Amino acid sequence: ETYYLDPDDEEAWSHVEASLLDGLEATKLEDCCREALQCCQTTLEQPPGGVETCPGTWDGWRCFSNTPPDTTVTFTCPTYAYKSLPECTLSGSKECLGNGTWARNVRNLEVTNYSSCSLRNYHISTYCWEAVMHSLSLLALFPAIFVILYYRQLRVQRFYLHVNFFSALFGKALFNLVEILALRIPEYTGSNNTLDNNTVGCRLLVFVTKVTSLAVWTWMLAESFYLHRLIVAAFRGGGKTYIYVIIGWVPACVLSVCWAGGRALLEDTQCWLGDDYSHSVDLYLITELPKIIILIANTLMLLNMARVLHTKLQGVNTTTAAATKRAVKATTFLLPMFGFQFFSTLVIPPASCSCHIMQVRLQVRRTVYQVRGRYGTDRSYSVTYDPRTDVSLLSGSVANEYSAVDYGANESGANESSALELAAVRS
């Protein structure tokens, strides 16, 4: 059967939606169709331009009105140019030449420059920034660990706990750095295909990275529990050291093993980077939910510590206001140890934010889309998954210009590969 692609025709559009991967793809296609219809109507209503004016046109993705000669039109890259939802916005361009015609390529086909819409450079620069930060962490942590281990006078309980915490931080920085340099950046630059091969070595690297990353959270809980015990129950001392070692290392290892087992059995692709959200198995919850629980537990302990500090300081020959001020200062100093800095990631920057000014790529954004897509009614928040593009853009050379008209011509398979390289992917 043949149907006109009209979003207002419910019967026809239901067939279109059923043929697509998920609701997100249907929403993007609907947006594209509606913009095409609107472009047609707007162009017909426009008065004719001059002889040397580039005529209004629809290039398959974007609408362009009558444009004066020697003008470069810039526009925000459309969301339907990507495989999933882009984290931020980039700009493309279309050039009107001096003779009143749109720029064409070597095959004399009208072109629009979508190459600047690719998130490849943005992701590579983000990974480079992360690599630099992890390197600085290693440089700072190594002397700290060395000093604690070298001086015998520092071999007491609290410093023993600190060196374990620092070791978890050191491992997280080290293995994340190796993962970025060995897997993520090479995949974006197309220098190897390790992720596609899904080797044992890369999966082991991702597993160890998961263990150390989660150990940072569990040791943050152990350190917080230790400080809470010292302040709230000072006469009882710090307690047994092995209890804190168990809290710091055992849950991280057990949860990571459970996660790795689930990945090996259910989602053994792409070196276990990313999750398959098209299925009902949400393996990311194995390691993400404990982090939320740790934040809640640390928040409760910090509030109780602030209460105890305020109560104790009141009896030190000072006014209530001064005691409160000292308690606030002491509590503020402990905020990083209790993980309160992670609450800043709850503020999600809008997708309309430009990639050129966006400083931090927030991890919680992905979880929000998952929850809205799975439990919400707004289909625009569902997530598209493709194992080949879960971590990186498709491999292959990047053309200097991408044209929807050129792509629509279907003259060669190379056109399809170039257009697909505009896909935005999760990392």
Coordinates of N, CA, C and O in Angstrom, one line a residue, residues 313-389:
L313 N 29.3 23.2 70.2 CA 29.9 24.5 70.2 C 29.2 25.6 71.0 O 29.8 26.6 71.4
Q314 N 27.9 25.3 71.3 CA 27.2 26.3 72.1 C 27.7 26.3 73.5 O 27.6 27.3 74.2
G315 N 28.3 25.3 74.0 CA 28.8 25.3 75.4 C 30.2 25.7 75.5 O 30.8 25.5 76.6
V316 N 30.8 26.3 74.5 CA 32.2 26.8 74.6 C 32.3 28.3 74.8 O 32.9 29.0 74.0
N317 N 31.6 28.8 75.8 CA 31.7 30.2 76.2 C 31.5 31.1 74.9 O 32.4 32.0 74.7
T318 N 30.5 30.9 74.2 CA 30.3 31.7 73.0 C 28.8 31.9 72.8 O 28.0 31.2 73.3
T319 N 28.5 32.9 72.0 CA 27.1 33.1 71.7 C 26.5 32.1 70.7 O 27.3 31.4 70.1
T320 N 25.2 32.0 70.7 CA 24.6 31.1 69.8 C 24.9 31.4 68.3 O 25.2 30.5 67.5
A321 N 25.0 32.7 68.0 CA 25.3 33.0 66.6 C 26.7 32.6 66.2 O 26.9 32.1 65.1
A322 N 27.7 32.8 67.1 CA 29.0 32.4 66.8 C 29.2 30.9 66.7 O 29.9 30.4 65.8
A323 N 28.4 30.2 67.6 CA 28.5 28.8 67.5 C 27.9 28.3 66.2 O 28.4 27.3 65.6
T324 N 26.8 28.9 65.8 CA 26.2 28.5 64.5 C 27.1 28.7 63.4 O 27.3 27.9 62.4
K325 N 27.8 29.9 63.4 CA 28.7 30.2 62.3 C 29.9 29.2 62.2 O 30.3 28.8 61.2
R326 N 30.4 28.8 63.4 CA 31.5 27.9 63.4 C 31.0 26.5 62.9 O 31.8 25.8 62.2
A327 N 29.8 26.1 63.3 CA 29.3 24.8 62.9 C 29.1 24.8 61.3 O 29.4 23.8 60.7
V328 N 28.6 26.0 60.8 CA 28.4 26.0 59.4 C 29.7 25.9 58.6 O 29.9 25.3 57.6
K329 N 30.8 26.6 59.2 CA 32.1 26.6 58.5 C 32.6 25.1 58.5 O 33.2 24.6 57.6
A330 N 32.5 24.5 59.7 CA 33.0 23.1 59.8 C 32.3 22.2 58.9 O 32.9 21.3 58.2
T331 N 30.9 22.4 58.8 CA 30.1 21.5 57.9 C 30.5 21.8 56.4 O 30.6 20.8 55.6
T332 N 30.6 23.0 56.1 CA 31.0 23.4 54.7 C 32.3 22.7 54.2 O 32.4 22.3 53.1
F333 N 33.2 22.7 55.2 CA 34.5 22.1 54.8 C 34.4 20.6 54.5 O 35.2 20.0 53.7
L334 N 33.3 20.0 55.0 CA 33.1 18.5 54.8 C 32.3 18.2 53.6 O 32.2 17.0 53.2
L335 N 31.7 19.2 52.9 CA 30.8 19.0 51.8 C 31.4 18.1 50.7 O 30.8 17.1 50.2
P336 N 32.7 18.4 50.2 CA 33.3 17.5 49.2 C 33.4 16.1 49.6 O 33.2 15.2 48.8
M337 N 33.8 15.9 50.9 CA 34.0 14.5 51.4 C 32.6 13.7 51.3 O 32.6 12.5 51.1
F338 N 31.5 14.4 51.5 CA 30.2 13.8 51.5 C 29.6 13.8 50.2 O 28.4 13.3 50.0
G339 N 30.2 14.3 49.1 CA 29.8 14.2 47.8 C 28.7 15.2 47.4 O 28.0 15.0 46.4
F340 N 28.6 16.3 48.1 CA 27.6 17.3 47.8 C 27.8 18.0 46.5 O 26.9 18.6 45.9
Q341 N 29.1 17.9 46.0 CA 29.3 18.6 44.7 C 28.6 17.9 43.5 O 28.3 18.5 42.5
F342 N 28.2 16.6 43.8 CA 27.5 15.9 42.7 C 26.0 16.4 42.5 O 25.4 16.1 41.5
F343 N 25.5 17.1 43.5 CA 24.2 17.7 43.4 C 24.1 18.7 42.3 O 23.1 19.1 41.8
S344 N 25.3 19.3 42.0 CA 25.3 20.3 40.9 C 25.0 19.8 39.5 O 24.5 20.5 38.6
T345 N 25.1 18.4 39.4 CA 24.8 17.8 38.1 C 23.3 17.6 37.9 O 22.9 17.1 36.9
L346 N 22.5 17.9 38.9 CA 21.1 17.7 38.8 C 20.5 18.8 37.9 O 19.4 18.6 37.4
V347 N 21.2 19.9 37.7 CA 20.8 20.9 36.8 C 21.2 20.6 35.4 O 22.4 20.6 35.1
I348 N 20.2 20.3 34.5 CA 20.6 19.8 33.2 C 20.5 21.0 32.2 O 19.5 21.7 32.1
P349 N 21.6 21.3 31.5 CA 21.6 22.4 30.5 C 20.7 22.0 29.4 O 20.6 20.9 29.0
P350 N 19.9 23.0 28.9 CA 19.0 22.7 27.8 C 19.7 22.3 26.5 O 20.8 22.6 26.3
A351 N 19.0 21.5 25.7 CA 19.6 21.0 24.4 C 19.9 22.2 23.5 O 20.6 22.1 22.6
S352 N 19.2 23.3 23.7 CA 19.4 24.5 22.9 C 20.7 25.2 23.2 O 21.1 26.2 22.5
C353 N 21.4 24.8 24.3 CA 22.7 25.4 24.6 C 23.7 25.1 23.6 O 23.9 24.0 23.1
S354 N 24.5 26.1 23.1 CA 25.5 26.0 22.1 C 26.6 25.1 22.6 O 27.1 25.2 23.7
C355 N 27.1 24.2 21.7 CA 28.2 23.3 22.1 C 29.5 24.1 22.3 O 30.4 23.7 23.0
H356 N 29.6 25.3 21.8 CA 30.8 26.1 21.9 C 30.9 26.7 23.3 O 32.0 27.1 23.7
I357 N 29.8 26.9 24.0 CA 29.9 27.5 25.4 C 29.5 26.5 26.5 O 29.6 26.8 27.6
M358 N 29.2 25.2 26.1 CA 28.8 24.2 27.0 C 30.1 23.7 27.7 O 31.0 23.1 27.0
Q359 N 30.2 23.8 29.0 CA 31.5 23.4 29.7 C 31.5 22.0 30.2 O 32.5 21.3 30.2
V360 N 30.3 21.5 30.7 CA 30.3 20.2 31.4 C 29.2 19.4 30.7 O 28.1 19.8 30.5
R361 N 29.6 18.1 30.4 CA 28.6 17.2 29.8 C 28.1 16.3 30.9 O 28.8 15.5 31.5
L362 N 26.8 16.5 31.3 CA 26.3 16.0 32.6 C 25.8 14.5 32.4 O 25.1 14.2 31.4
Q363 N 26.2 13.6 33.3 CA 25.9 12.2 33.2 C 24.4 12.0 33.4 O 23.8 11.1 32.9
V364 N 23.8 12.8 34.2 CA 22.4 12.6 34.6 C 21.4 12.8 33.4 O 20.3 12.4 33.4
R365 N 21.9 13.5 32.4 CA 21.0 13.8 31.2 C 20.5 12.5 30.6 O 19.3 12.4 30.3
R366 N 21.4 11.5 30.5 CA 21.0 10.3 29.9 C 19.9 9.6 30.7 O 19.0 9.0 30.2
T367 N 20.1 9.6 32.0 CA 19.1 8.9 32.9 C 17.8 9.6 32.8 O 16.7 8.9 32.8
V368 N 17.7 10.9 32.7 CA 16.4 11.6 32.6 C 15.7 11.2 31.3 O 14.5 10.9 31.3
Y369 N 16.4 11.1 30.2 CA 15.8 10.7 28.9 C 15.3 9.2 29.1 O 14.2 8.9 28.5
Q370 N 16.0 8.4 29.8 CA 15.6 7.0 30.0 C 14.3 6.9 30.7 O 13.4 6.2 30.3
V371 N 14.2 7.6 31.8 CA 13.1 7.6 32.7 C 11.8 8.2 32.0 O 10.8 7.6 32.0
R372 N 12.0 9.3 31.3 CA 10.9 9.9 30.6 C 10.4 9.0 29.4 O 9.3 8.9 29.1
G373 N 11.4 8.4 28.7 CA 11.1 7.6 27.6 C 10.4 6.3 28.0 O 9.5 5.8 27.3
R374 N 10.8 5.7 29.2 CA 10.2 4.5 29.6 C 8.9 4.6 30.4 O 8.0 3.8 30.2
Y375 N 8.7 5.6 31.2 CA 7.6 5.8 32.0 C 6.7 7.0 31.7 O 5.5 7.0 32.1
G376 N 7.2 7.9 30.9 CA 6.4 9.0 30.5 C 5.6 8.8 29.3 O 5.6 7.8 28.6
T377 N 4.8 9.8 29.0 CA 3.9 9.8 27.8 C 4.4 10.6 26.7 O 3.9 10.5 25.6
D378 N 5.4 11.4 26.9 CA 6.0 12.2 25.9 C 7.0 11.4 25.1 O 8.1 11.1 25.5
R379 N 6.6 11.0 23.9 CA 7.5 10.1 23.1 C 8.7 10.8 22.6 O 9.7 10.1 22.2
S380 N 8.8 12.1 22.7 CA 10.0 12.8 22.2 C 11.2 12.5 23.1 O 12.3 12.8 22.7
Y381 N 11.0 11.9 24.3 CA 12.1 11.7 25.2 C 12.5 10.2 25.2 O 13.3 9.8 26.0
S382 N 12.0 9.4 24.3 CA 12.5 8.0 24.2 C 13.8 8.0 23.5 O 14.2 9.0 22.9
V383 N 14.5 6.9 23.7 CA 15.9 6.9 23.2 C 16.1 5.9 22.1 O 15.6 4.8 22.2
T384 N 16.8 6.3 21.1 CA 17.2 5.3 20.0 C 18.5 4.7 20.3 O 19.4 5.3 20.8
Y385 N 18.6 3.4 20.0 CA 19.8 2.7 20.3 C 20.3 1.9 19.1 O 19.5 1.3 18.4
D386 N 21.5 2.0 18.8 CA 22.2 1.3 17.7 C 23.5 0.9 18.2 O 24.4 1.7 18.5
P387 N 23.8 -0.5 18.3 CA 25.1 -0.9 18.9 C 26.3 -0.3 18.2 O 27.3 -0.1 18.8
R388 N 26.1 -0.1 16.9 CA 27.3 0.4 16.1 C 27.6 1.9 16.4 O 28.7 2.4 16.2
T389 N 26.6 2.6 17.0 CA 26.8 4.1 17.2 C 26.6 4.4 18.7 O 26.4 5.6 19.0

